[in-house]
């Protein structure tokens, strides 16, 4: 099954730039990636959480940074490890 999300297969630097652009557009929740999928995705989501998820603008806006996770402990732990650095972390769980 092919992943057709806008950030699928992008390098962490590109994901960070996409997150910054979404923030400029005022997007309230950014699903930054699937941390359990790979070390690179975990690091990309962590970087977005640290950098984009802590940039508060003059109106107090800061986006929720979300990590995608299947409903199992390993995935949830990976997602938390990545998003916990954001002011507004979130884990989006799903059952396949």
PDB file of C-alpha atoms in Angstrom:
ATOM      1  CA  UNK A   1       0.000   0.000   0.000  1.00  0.00           C
ATOM      2  CA  UNK A   2       1.508   3.311  -1.089  1.00  0.00           C
ATOM      3  CA  UNK A   3       1.541   6.295   1.294  1.00  0.00           C
ATOM      4  CA  UNK A   4       0.323   9.347  -0.643  1.00  0.00           C
ATOM      5  CA  UNK A   5       0.522  11.886   2.199  1.00  0.00           C
ATOM      6  CA  UNK A   6       2.162  15.202   1.253  1.00  0.00           C
ATOM      7  CA  UNK A   7       5.217  14.442   3.408  1.00  0.00           C
ATOM      8  CA  UNK A   8       5.602  10.735   2.513  1.00  0.00           C
ATOM      9  CA  UNK A   9       9.183   9.947   1.644  1.00  0.00           C
ATOM     10  CA  UNK A  10      10.410  13.503   2.241  1.00  0.00           C
ATOM     11  CA  UNK A  11      13.663  14.051   4.031  1.00  0.00           C
ATOM     12  CA  UNK A  12      13.465  15.456   7.589  1.00  0.00           C
ATOM     13  CA  UNK A  13      14.628  18.918   6.409  1.00  0.00           C
ATOM     14  CA  UNK A  14      11.789  19.050   3.881  1.00  0.00           C
ATOM     15  CA  UNK A  15       9.265  17.959   6.508  1.00  0.00           C
ATOM     16  CA  UNK A  16      10.482  20.744   8.789  1.00  0.00           C
ATOM     17  CA  UNK A  17      10.006  23.316   6.024  1.00  0.00           C
ATOM     18  CA  UNK A  18       6.510  21.989   5.280  1.00  0.00           C
ATOM     19  CA  UNK A  19       5.635  22.280   8.993  1.00  0.00           C
ATOM     20  CA  UNK A  20       6.920  25.861   9.039  1.00  0.00           C
ATOM     21  CA  UNK A  21       4.807  26.730   5.996  1.00  0.00           C
ATOM     22  CA  UNK A  22       1.717  25.129   7.559  1.00  0.00           C
ATOM     23  CA  UNK A  23       2.345  27.229  10.668  1.00  0.00           C
ATOM     24  CA  UNK A  24       2.552  30.385   8.547  1.00  0.00           C
ATOM     25  CA  UNK A  25      -0.857  29.444   7.125  1.00  0.00           C
ATOM     26  CA  UNK A  26      -2.260  29.141  10.653  1.00  0.00           C
ATOM     27  CA  UNK A  27      -2.914  25.389  10.570  1.00  0.00           C
ATOM     28  CA  UNK A  28      -3.936  24.408  14.093  1.00  0.00           C
ATOM     29  CA  UNK A  29      -2.854  20.734  14.092  1.00  0.00           C
ATOM     30  CA  UNK A  30       0.126  19.401  12.142  1.00  0.00           C
ATOM     31  CA  UNK A  31       0.397  15.640  11.828  1.00  0.00           C
ATOM     32  CA  UNK A  32       4.157  15.600  11.429  1.00  0.00           C
ATOM     33  CA  UNK A  33       4.753  11.933  10.685  1.00  0.00           C
ATOM     34  CA  UNK A  34       4.721   8.332  11.836  1.00  0.00           C
ATOM     35  CA  UNK A  35       7.589   8.063  14.374  1.00  0.00           C
ATOM     36  CA  UNK A  36       7.470   4.246  14.637  1.00  0.00           C
ATOM     37  CA  UNK A  37       7.940   3.871  10.866  1.00  0.00           C
ATOM     38  CA  UNK A  38      11.649   4.711  10.915  1.00  0.00           C
ATOM     39  CA  UNK A  39      14.401   6.413  12.889  1.00  0.00           C
ATOM     40  CA  UNK A  40      14.382   9.211  10.293  1.00  0.00           C
ATOM     41  CA  UNK A  41      10.656   9.832  10.781  1.00  0.00           C
ATOM     42  CA  UNK A  42      11.041   9.796  14.575  1.00  0.00           C
ATOM     43  CA  UNK A  43      13.844  12.368  14.318  1.00  0.00           C
ATOM     44  CA  UNK A  44      11.884  14.510  11.850  1.00  0.00           C
ATOM     45  CA  UNK A  45       8.823  14.633  14.118  1.00  0.00           C
ATOM     46  CA  UNK A  46      11.031  15.354  17.140  1.00  0.00           C
ATOM     47  CA  UNK A  47      12.706  18.254  15.315  1.00  0.00           C
ATOM     48  CA  UNK A  48       9.339  19.664  14.255  1.00  0.00           C
ATOM     49  CA  UNK A  49       8.058  19.359  17.849  1.00  0.00           C
ATOM     50  CA  UNK A  50      11.105  21.184  19.217  1.00  0.00           C
ATOM     51  CA  UNK A  51      11.330  23.913  16.583  1.00  0.00           C
ATOM     52  CA  UNK A  52       7.840  24.505  15.181  1.00  0.00           C
ATOM     53  CA  UNK A  53       5.910  23.282  18.220  1.00  0.00           C
ATOM     54  CA  UNK A  54       7.451  25.921  20.462  1.00  0.00           C
ATOM     55  CA  UNK A  55       7.246  28.992  18.233  1.00  0.00           C
ATOM     56  CA  UNK A  56       4.518  31.123  19.796  1.00  0.00           C
ATOM     57  CA  UNK A  57       3.496  34.132  17.704  1.00  0.00           C
ATOM     58  CA  UNK A  58       2.436  37.511  19.064  1.00  0.00           C
ATOM     59  CA  UNK A  59      -1.201  36.360  19.220  1.00  0.00           C
ATOM     60  CA  UNK A  60      -0.295  33.291  21.306  1.00  0.00           C
ATOM     61  CA  UNK A  61      -0.744  30.850  18.419  1.00  0.00           C
ATOM     62  CA  UNK A  62       1.312  27.679  18.500  1.00  0.00           C
ATOM     63  CA  UNK A  63       0.284  24.608  16.494  1.00  0.00           C
ATOM     64  CA  UNK A  64      -0.455  21.206  17.977  1.00  0.00           C
ATOM     65  CA  UNK A  65       2.253  18.799  16.822  1.00  0.00           C
ATOM     66  CA  UNK A  66       0.860  15.342  16.251  1.00  0.00           C
ATOM     67  CA  UNK A  67       2.500  11.974  15.681  1.00  0.00           C
ATOM     68  CA  UNK A  68       0.677   9.093  13.998  1.00  0.00           C
ATOM     69  CA  UNK A  69       0.582   5.783  15.865  1.00  0.00           C
ATOM     70  CA  UNK A  70      -0.966   2.360  15.596  1.00  0.00           C
ATOM     71  CA  UNK A  71      -2.694   1.203  18.789  1.00  0.00           C
ATOM     72  CA  UNK A  72       0.239  -0.642  20.323  1.00  0.00           C
ATOM     73  CA  UNK A  73       2.645   0.293  23.097  1.00  0.00           C
ATOM     74  CA  UNK A  74       5.759   0.448  20.911  1.00  0.00           C
ATOM     75  CA  UNK A  75       4.205   2.861  18.424  1.00  0.00           C
ATOM     76  CA  UNK A  76       2.670   5.013  21.148  1.00  0.00           C
ATOM     77  CA  UNK A  77       5.999   5.185  22.994  1.00  0.00           C
ATOM     78  CA  UNK A  78       7.773   6.214  19.760  1.00  0.00           C
ATOM     79  CA  UNK A  79       5.146   8.847  19.030  1.00  0.00           C
ATOM     80  CA  UNK A  80       5.425  10.267  22.557  1.00  0.00           C
ATOM     81  CA  UNK A  81       9.230  10.304  22.336  1.00  0.00           C
ATOM     82  CA  UNK A  82       8.882  12.486  19.233  1.00  0.00           C
ATOM     83  CA  UNK A  83       6.055  14.883  20.172  1.00  0.00           C
ATOM     84  CA  UNK A  84       6.719  15.399  23.885  1.00  0.00           C
ATOM     85  CA  UNK A  85       8.912  18.433  23.179  1.00  0.00           C
ATOM     86  CA  UNK A  86       6.065  20.493  21.705  1.00  0.00           C
ATOM     87  CA  UNK A  87       4.022  22.910  23.820  1.00  0.00           C
ATOM     88  CA  UNK A  88       0.904  21.139  22.502  1.00  0.00           C
ATOM     89  CA  UNK A  89       1.768  17.485  21.785  1.00  0.00           C
ATOM     90  CA  UNK A  90      -0.771  14.987  20.436  1.00  0.00           C
ATOM     91  CA  UNK A  91      -0.757  11.337  19.399  1.00  0.00           C
ATOM     92  CA  UNK A  92      -3.156  10.289  16.661  1.00  0.00           C
ATOM     93  CA  UNK A  93      -3.871   6.581  17.018  1.00  0.00           C
ATOM     94  CA  UNK A  94      -5.503   4.267  14.524  1.00  0.00           C
ATOM     95  CA  UNK A  95      -6.488   0.624  14.181  1.00  0.00           C
ATOM     96  CA  UNK A  96      -5.707  -0.931  10.788  1.00  0.00           C
TER      97      UNK A  96
END
